PDB file of C-alpha atoms in Angstrom:
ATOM      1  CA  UNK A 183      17.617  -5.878   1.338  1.00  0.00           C
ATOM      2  CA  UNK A 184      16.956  -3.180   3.538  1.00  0.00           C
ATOM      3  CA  UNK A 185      13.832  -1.891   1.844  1.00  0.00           C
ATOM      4  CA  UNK A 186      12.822  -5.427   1.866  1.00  0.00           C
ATOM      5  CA  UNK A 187      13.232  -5.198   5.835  1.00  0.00           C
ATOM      6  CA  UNK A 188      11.030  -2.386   5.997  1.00  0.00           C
ATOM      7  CA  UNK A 189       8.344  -3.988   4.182  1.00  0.00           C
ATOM      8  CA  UNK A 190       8.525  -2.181   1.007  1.00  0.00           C
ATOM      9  CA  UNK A 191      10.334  -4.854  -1.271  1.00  0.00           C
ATOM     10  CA  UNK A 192      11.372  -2.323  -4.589  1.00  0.00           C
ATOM     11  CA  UNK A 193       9.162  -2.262  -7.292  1.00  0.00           C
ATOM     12  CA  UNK A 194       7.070  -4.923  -5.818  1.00  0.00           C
ATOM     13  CA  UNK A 195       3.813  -3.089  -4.159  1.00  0.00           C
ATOM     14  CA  UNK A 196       1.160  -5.860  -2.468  1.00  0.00           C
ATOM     15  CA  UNK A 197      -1.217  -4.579  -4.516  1.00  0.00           C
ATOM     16  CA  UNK A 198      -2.184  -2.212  -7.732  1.00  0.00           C
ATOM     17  CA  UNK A 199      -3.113   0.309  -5.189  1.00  0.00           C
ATOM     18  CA  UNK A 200       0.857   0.084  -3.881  1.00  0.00           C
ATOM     19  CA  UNK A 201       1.592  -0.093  -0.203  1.00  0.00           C
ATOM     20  CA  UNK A 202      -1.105   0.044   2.895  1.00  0.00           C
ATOM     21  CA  UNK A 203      -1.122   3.268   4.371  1.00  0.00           C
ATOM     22  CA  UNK A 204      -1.744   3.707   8.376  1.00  0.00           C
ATOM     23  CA  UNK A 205      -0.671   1.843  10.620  1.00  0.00           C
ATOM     24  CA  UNK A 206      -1.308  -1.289   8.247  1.00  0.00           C
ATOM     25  CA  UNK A 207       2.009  -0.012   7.124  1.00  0.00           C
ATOM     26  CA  UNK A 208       3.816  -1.312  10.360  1.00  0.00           C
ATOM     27  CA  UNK A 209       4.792  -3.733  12.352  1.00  0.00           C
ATOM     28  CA  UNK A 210       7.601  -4.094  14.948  1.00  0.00           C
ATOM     29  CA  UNK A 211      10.319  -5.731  13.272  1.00  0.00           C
ATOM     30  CA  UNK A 212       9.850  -3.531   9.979  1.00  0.00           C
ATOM     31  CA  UNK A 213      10.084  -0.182  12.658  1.00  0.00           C
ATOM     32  CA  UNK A 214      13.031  -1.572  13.968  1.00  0.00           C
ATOM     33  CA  UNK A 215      13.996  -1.845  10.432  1.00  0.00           C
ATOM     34  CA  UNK A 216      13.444   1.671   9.803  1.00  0.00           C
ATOM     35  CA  UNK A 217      14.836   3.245  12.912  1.00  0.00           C
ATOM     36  CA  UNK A 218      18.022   0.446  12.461  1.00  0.00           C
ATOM     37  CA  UNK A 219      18.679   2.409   8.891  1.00  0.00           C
ATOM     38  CA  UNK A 220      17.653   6.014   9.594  1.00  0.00           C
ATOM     39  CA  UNK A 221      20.407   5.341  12.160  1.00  0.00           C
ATOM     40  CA  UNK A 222      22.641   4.424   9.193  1.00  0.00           C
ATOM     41  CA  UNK A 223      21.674   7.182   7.349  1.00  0.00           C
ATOM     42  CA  UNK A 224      22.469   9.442  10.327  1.00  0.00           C
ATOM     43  CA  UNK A 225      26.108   7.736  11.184  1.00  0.00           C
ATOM     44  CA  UNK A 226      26.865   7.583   7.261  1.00  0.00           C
ATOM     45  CA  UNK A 227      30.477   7.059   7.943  1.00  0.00           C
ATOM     46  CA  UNK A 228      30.526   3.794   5.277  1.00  0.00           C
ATOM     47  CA  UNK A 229      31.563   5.036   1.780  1.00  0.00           C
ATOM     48  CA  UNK A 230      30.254   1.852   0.409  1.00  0.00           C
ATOM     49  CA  UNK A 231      27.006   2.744   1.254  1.00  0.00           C
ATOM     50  CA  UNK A 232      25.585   6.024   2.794  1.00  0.00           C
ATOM     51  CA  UNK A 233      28.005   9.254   2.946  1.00  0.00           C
ATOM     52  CA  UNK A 234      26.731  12.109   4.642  1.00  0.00           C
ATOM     53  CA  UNK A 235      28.380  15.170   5.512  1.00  0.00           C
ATOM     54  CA  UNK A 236      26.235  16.548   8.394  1.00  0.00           C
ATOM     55  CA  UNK A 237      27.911  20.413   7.317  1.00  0.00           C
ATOM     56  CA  UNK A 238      26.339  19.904   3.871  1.00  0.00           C
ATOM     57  CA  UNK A 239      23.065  19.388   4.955  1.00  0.00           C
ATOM     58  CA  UNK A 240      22.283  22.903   6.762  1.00  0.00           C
ATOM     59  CA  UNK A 241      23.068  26.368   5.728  1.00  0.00           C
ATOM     60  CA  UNK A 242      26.735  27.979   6.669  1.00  0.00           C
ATOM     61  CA  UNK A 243      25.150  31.026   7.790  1.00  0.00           C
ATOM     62  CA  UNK A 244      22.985  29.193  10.551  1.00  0.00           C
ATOM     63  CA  UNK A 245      23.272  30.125  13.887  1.00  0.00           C
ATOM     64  CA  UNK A 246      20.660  28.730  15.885  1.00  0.00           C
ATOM     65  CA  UNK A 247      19.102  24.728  16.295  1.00  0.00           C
ATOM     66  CA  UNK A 248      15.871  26.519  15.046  1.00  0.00           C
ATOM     67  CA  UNK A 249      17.370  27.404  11.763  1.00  0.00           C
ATOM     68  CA  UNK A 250      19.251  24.300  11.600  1.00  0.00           C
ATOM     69  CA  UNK A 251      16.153  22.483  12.592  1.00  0.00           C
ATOM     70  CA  UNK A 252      13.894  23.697  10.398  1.00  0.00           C
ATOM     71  CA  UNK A 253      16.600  23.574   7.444  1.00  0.00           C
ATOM     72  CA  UNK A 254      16.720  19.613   8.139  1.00  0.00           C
ATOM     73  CA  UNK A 255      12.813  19.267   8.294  1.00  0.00           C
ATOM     74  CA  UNK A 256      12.636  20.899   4.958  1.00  0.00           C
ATOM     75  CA  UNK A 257      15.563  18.524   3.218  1.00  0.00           C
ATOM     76  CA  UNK A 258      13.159  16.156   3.911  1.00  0.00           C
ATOM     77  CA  UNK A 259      10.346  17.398   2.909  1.00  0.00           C
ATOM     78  CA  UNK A 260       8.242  16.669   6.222  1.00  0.00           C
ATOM     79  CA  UNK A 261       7.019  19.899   7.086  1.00  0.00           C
ATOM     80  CA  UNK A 262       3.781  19.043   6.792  1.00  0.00           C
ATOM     81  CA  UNK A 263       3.570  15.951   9.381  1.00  0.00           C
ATOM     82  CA  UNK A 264       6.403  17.419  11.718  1.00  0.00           C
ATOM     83  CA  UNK A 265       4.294  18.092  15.019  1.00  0.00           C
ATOM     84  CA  UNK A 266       4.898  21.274  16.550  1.00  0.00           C
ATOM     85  CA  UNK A 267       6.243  19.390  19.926  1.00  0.00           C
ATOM     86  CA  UNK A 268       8.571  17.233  17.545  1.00  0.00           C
ATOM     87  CA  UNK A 269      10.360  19.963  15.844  1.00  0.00           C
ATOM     88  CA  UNK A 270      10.595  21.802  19.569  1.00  0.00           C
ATOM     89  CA  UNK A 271      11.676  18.516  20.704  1.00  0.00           C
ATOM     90  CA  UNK A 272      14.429  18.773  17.846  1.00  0.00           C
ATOM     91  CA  UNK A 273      15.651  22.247  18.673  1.00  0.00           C
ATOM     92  CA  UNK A 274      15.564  21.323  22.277  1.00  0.00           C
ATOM     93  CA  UNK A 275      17.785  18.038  21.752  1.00  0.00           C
ATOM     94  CA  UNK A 276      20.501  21.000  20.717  1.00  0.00           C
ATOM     95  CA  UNK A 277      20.521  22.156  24.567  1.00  0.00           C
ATOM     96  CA  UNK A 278      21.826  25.490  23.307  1.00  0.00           C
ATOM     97  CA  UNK A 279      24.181  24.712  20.711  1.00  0.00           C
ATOM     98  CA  UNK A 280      25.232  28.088  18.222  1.00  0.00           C
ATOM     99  CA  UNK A 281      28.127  27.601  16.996  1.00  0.00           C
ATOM    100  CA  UNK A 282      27.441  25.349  13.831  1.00  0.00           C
ATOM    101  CA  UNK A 283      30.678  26.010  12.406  1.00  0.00           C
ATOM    102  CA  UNK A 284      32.390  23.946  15.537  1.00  0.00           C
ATOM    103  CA  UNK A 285      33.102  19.828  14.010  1.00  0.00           C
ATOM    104  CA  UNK A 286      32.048  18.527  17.495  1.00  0.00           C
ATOM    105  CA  UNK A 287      28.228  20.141  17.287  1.00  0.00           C
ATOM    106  CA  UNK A 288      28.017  19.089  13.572  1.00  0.00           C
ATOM    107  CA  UNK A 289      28.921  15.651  13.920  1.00  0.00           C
ATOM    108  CA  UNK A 290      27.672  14.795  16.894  1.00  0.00           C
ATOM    109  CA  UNK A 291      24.011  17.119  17.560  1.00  0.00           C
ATOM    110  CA  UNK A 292      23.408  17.510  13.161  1.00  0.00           C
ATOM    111  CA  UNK A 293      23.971  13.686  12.540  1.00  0.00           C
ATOM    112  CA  UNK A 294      21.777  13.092  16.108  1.00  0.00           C
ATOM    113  CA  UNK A 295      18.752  14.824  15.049  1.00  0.00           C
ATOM    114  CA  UNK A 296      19.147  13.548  11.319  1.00  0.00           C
ATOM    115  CA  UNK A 297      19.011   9.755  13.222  1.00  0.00           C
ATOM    116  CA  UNK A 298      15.865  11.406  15.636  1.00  0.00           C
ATOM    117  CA  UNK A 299      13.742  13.438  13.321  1.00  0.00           C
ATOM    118  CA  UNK A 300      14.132   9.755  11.059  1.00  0.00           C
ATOM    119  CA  UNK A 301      12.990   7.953  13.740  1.00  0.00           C
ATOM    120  CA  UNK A 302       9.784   9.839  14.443  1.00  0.00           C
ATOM    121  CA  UNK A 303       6.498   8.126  13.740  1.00  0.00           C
ATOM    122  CA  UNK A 304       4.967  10.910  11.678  1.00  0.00           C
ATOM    123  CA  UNK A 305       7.258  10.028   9.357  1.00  0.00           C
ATOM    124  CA  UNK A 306       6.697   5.905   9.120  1.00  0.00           C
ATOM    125  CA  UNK A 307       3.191   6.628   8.333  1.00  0.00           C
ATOM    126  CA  UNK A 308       2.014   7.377   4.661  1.00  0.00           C
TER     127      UNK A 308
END
């Protein structure tokens, strides 16, 4: 249902060439969509449906939003449409945080910029 809501019903492409690319690719209500589950992704608190463990998804031995940052981009694999004002934007939504080991920075900045780097356009086109 939710791929359905972002306009890319499962195994059922418009066309033989699969899904439009650009901005063909969106509309508001399917970016809503989108930004409505990376959200969902990000919180992943239900254990019926997502479960993420924001201190399993960067290194132990980081110790600075850059390295945390650019661990994220890379568990994506978006480092090649990440803008360079994005993933600053990223390390910057940190406001200093170091101390990765501390539960309040993981779950709260980690899971934030999971939901924000998500969210960014770059990513909704394909």
């Amino acid at each position: 249902d939710q791929l359905a809501a972002m306009g890319m019903e499962l195994f059922d492409p418009p066309g033989v060439n699969g899904w439009n690319n650009g901005l063909a690719w969106l509309s508001s209500g399917q970016l809503l969509s989108r930004f409505e589950f990376a959200q969902a992704v990000a919180a992943g608190r239900d254990p019926h449906s997502f479960k993420l463990i924001p201190s399993q998804v960067f290194d132990d031995d980081a110790t600075s939003a850059t390295e945390v940052v650019d661990q994220l981009i890379a568990l994506f694999h978006v480092q090649q449409v990440i803008p360079p004002g994005a993933r600053q934007a990223l390390i910057d939504y940190f406001a200093g945080a170091s101390d990765f080991h501390d539960p309040t920075t993981v779950e709260k900045k980690v899971r934030g910029a999971i939901a924000l780097l998500l969210q960014l356009p770059e990513l909704h086109l394909h």
